[in-house]
Coordinates of N, CA and C in Angstrom, one line a residue:
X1 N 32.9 -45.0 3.7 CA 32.9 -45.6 5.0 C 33.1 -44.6 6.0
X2 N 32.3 -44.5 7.0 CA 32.9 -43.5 8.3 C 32.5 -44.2 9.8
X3 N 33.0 -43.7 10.5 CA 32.6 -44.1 12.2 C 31.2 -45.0 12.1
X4 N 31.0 -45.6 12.8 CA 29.6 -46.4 13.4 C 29.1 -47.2 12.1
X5 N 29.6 -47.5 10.9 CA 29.4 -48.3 10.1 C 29.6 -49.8 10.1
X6 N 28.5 -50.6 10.0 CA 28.4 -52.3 10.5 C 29.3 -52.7 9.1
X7 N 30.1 -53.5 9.5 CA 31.0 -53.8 8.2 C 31.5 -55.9 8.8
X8 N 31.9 -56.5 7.3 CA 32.2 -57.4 7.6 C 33.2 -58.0 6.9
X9 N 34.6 -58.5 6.7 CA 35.7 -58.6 6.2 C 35.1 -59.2 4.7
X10 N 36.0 -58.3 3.7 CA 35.5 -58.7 2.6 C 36.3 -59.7 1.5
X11 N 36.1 -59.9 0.5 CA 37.2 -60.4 -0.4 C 37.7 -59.8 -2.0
X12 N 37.5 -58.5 -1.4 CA 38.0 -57.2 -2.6 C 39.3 -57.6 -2.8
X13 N 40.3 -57.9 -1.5 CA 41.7 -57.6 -2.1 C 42.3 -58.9 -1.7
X14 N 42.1 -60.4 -1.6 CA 42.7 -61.3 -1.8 C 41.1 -62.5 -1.7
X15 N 41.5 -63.3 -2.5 CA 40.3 -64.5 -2.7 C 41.2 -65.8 -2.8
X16 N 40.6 -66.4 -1.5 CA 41.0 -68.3 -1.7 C 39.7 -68.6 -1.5
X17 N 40.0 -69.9 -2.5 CA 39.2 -70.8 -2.8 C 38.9 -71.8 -2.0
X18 N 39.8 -72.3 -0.9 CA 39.0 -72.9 0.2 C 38.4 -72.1 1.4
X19 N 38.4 -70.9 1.4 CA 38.0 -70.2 2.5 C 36.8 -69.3 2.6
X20 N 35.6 -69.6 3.0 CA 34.2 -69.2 2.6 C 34.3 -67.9 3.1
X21 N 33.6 -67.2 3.0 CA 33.3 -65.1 3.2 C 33.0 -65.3 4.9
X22 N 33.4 -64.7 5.9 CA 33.7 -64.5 7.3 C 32.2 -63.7 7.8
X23 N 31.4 -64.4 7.9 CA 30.1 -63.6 8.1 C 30.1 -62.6 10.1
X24 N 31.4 -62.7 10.3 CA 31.3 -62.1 11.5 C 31.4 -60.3 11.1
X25 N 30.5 -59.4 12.1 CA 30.1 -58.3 11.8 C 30.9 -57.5 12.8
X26 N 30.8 -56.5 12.2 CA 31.9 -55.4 13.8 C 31.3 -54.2 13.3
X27 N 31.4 -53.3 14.3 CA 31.6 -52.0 13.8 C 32.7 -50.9 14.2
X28 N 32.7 -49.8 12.6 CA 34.1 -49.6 12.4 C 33.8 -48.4 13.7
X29 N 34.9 -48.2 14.6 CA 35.1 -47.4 16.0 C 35.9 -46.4 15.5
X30 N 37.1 -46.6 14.3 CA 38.1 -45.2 14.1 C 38.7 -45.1 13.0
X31 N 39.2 -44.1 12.6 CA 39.9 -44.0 11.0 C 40.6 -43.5 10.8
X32 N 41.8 -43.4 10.0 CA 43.2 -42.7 10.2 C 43.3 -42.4 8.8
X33 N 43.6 -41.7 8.3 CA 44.1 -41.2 7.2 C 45.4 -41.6 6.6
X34 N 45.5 -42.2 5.7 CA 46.8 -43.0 5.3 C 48.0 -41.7 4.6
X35 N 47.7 -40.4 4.9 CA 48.3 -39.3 4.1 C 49.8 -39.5 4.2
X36 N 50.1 -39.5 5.8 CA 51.0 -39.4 6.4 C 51.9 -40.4 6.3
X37 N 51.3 -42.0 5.9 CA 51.8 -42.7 5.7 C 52.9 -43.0 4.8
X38 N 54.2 -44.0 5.1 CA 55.2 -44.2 3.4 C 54.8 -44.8 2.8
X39 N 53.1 -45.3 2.9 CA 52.6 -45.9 1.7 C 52.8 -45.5 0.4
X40 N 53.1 -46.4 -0.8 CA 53.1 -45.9 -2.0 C 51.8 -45.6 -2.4
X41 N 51.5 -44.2 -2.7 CA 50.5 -44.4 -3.8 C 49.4 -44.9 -3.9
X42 N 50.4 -45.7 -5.1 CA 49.8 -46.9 -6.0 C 48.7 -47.7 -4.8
X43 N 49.6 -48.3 -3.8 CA 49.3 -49.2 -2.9 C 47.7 -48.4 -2.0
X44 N 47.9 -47.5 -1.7 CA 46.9 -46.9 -1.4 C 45.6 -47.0 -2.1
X45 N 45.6 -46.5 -3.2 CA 44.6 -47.1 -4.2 C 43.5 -48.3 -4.0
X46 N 44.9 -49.1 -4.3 CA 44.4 -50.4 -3.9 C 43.9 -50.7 -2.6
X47 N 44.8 -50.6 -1.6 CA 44.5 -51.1 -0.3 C 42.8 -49.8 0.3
X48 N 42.7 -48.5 0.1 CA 42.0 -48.0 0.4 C 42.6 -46.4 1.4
X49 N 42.3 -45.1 0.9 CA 42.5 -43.9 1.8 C 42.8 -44.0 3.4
X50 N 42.1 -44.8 3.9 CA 42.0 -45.0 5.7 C 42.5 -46.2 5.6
X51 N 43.1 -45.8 7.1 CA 43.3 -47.4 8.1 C 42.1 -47.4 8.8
X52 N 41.2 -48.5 9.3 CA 39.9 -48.5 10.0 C 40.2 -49.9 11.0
X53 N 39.6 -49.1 12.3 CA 39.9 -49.6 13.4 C 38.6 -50.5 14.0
X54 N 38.6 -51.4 13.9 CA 37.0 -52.1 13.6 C 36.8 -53.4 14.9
X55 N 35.7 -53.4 16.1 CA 35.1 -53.6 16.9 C 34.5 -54.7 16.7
X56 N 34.4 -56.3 16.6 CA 34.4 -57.1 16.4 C 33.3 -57.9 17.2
X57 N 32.1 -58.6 16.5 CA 31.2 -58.9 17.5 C 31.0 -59.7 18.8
X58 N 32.6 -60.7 18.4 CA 32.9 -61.6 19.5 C 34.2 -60.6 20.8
X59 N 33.7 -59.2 20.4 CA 35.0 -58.9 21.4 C 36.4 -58.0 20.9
X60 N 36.8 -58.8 20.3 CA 37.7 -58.2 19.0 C 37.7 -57.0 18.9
X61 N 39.4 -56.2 19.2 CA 39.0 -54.8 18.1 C 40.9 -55.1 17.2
X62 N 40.6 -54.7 16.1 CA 41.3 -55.0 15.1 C 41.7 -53.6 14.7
X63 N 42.8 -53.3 14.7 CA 43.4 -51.9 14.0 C 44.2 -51.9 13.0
X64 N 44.0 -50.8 12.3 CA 44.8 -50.4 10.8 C 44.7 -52.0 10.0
X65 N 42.7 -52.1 9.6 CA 42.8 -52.6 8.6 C 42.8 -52.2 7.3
X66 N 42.8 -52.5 5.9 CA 42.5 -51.8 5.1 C 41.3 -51.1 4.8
X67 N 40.6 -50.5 4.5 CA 39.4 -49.7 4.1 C 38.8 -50.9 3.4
X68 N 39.6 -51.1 1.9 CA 39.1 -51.9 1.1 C 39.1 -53.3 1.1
X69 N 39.7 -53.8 2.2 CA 39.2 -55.3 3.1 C 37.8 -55.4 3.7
X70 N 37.2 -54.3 3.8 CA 36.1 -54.4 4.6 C 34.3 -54.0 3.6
X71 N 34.0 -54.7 4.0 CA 32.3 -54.8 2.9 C 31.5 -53.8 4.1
X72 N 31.0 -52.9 3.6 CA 30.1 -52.2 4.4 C 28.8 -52.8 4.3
X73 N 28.0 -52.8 5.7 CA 26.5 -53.7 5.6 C 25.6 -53.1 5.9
X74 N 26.1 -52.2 6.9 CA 24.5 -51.1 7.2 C 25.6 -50.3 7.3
X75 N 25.3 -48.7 7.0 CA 25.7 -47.5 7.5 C 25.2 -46.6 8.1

């Protein structure tokens, strides 16, 4: 994933069953490196290397989501 990448909230790291896939699109604007972070680890992994700061089609800008929340759609 890097800068200017069309992305759209994914369901890599939690899935409910009443709640259909969020087809709103953004593009990602900035990235942070989670190095520095007191993230564990472990959690890292899972959640994804970067925080990504992502530009939302209705307006929206959303910061420090996880990497791996997000479905890349065009890069």
């Amino acid at each position: 994933m890097k800068v200017g990448d069309i992305v759209r909230q994914g369901d890599k790291l939690v899935k409910i069953k009443e709640m259909k896939r969020s087809e709103m699109l953004g593009v990602v604007i900035g990235m942070i490196a989670c190095d520095a972070d007191p993230i564990p680890v472990t959690w890292r992994k899972w959640l994804g290397e970067n925080q990504v700061t992502v530009l939302w089609a209705n307006g929206k800008m959303t910061e420090s989501m996880a990497q791996n929340s997000l479905e890349i759609i065009s890069d």
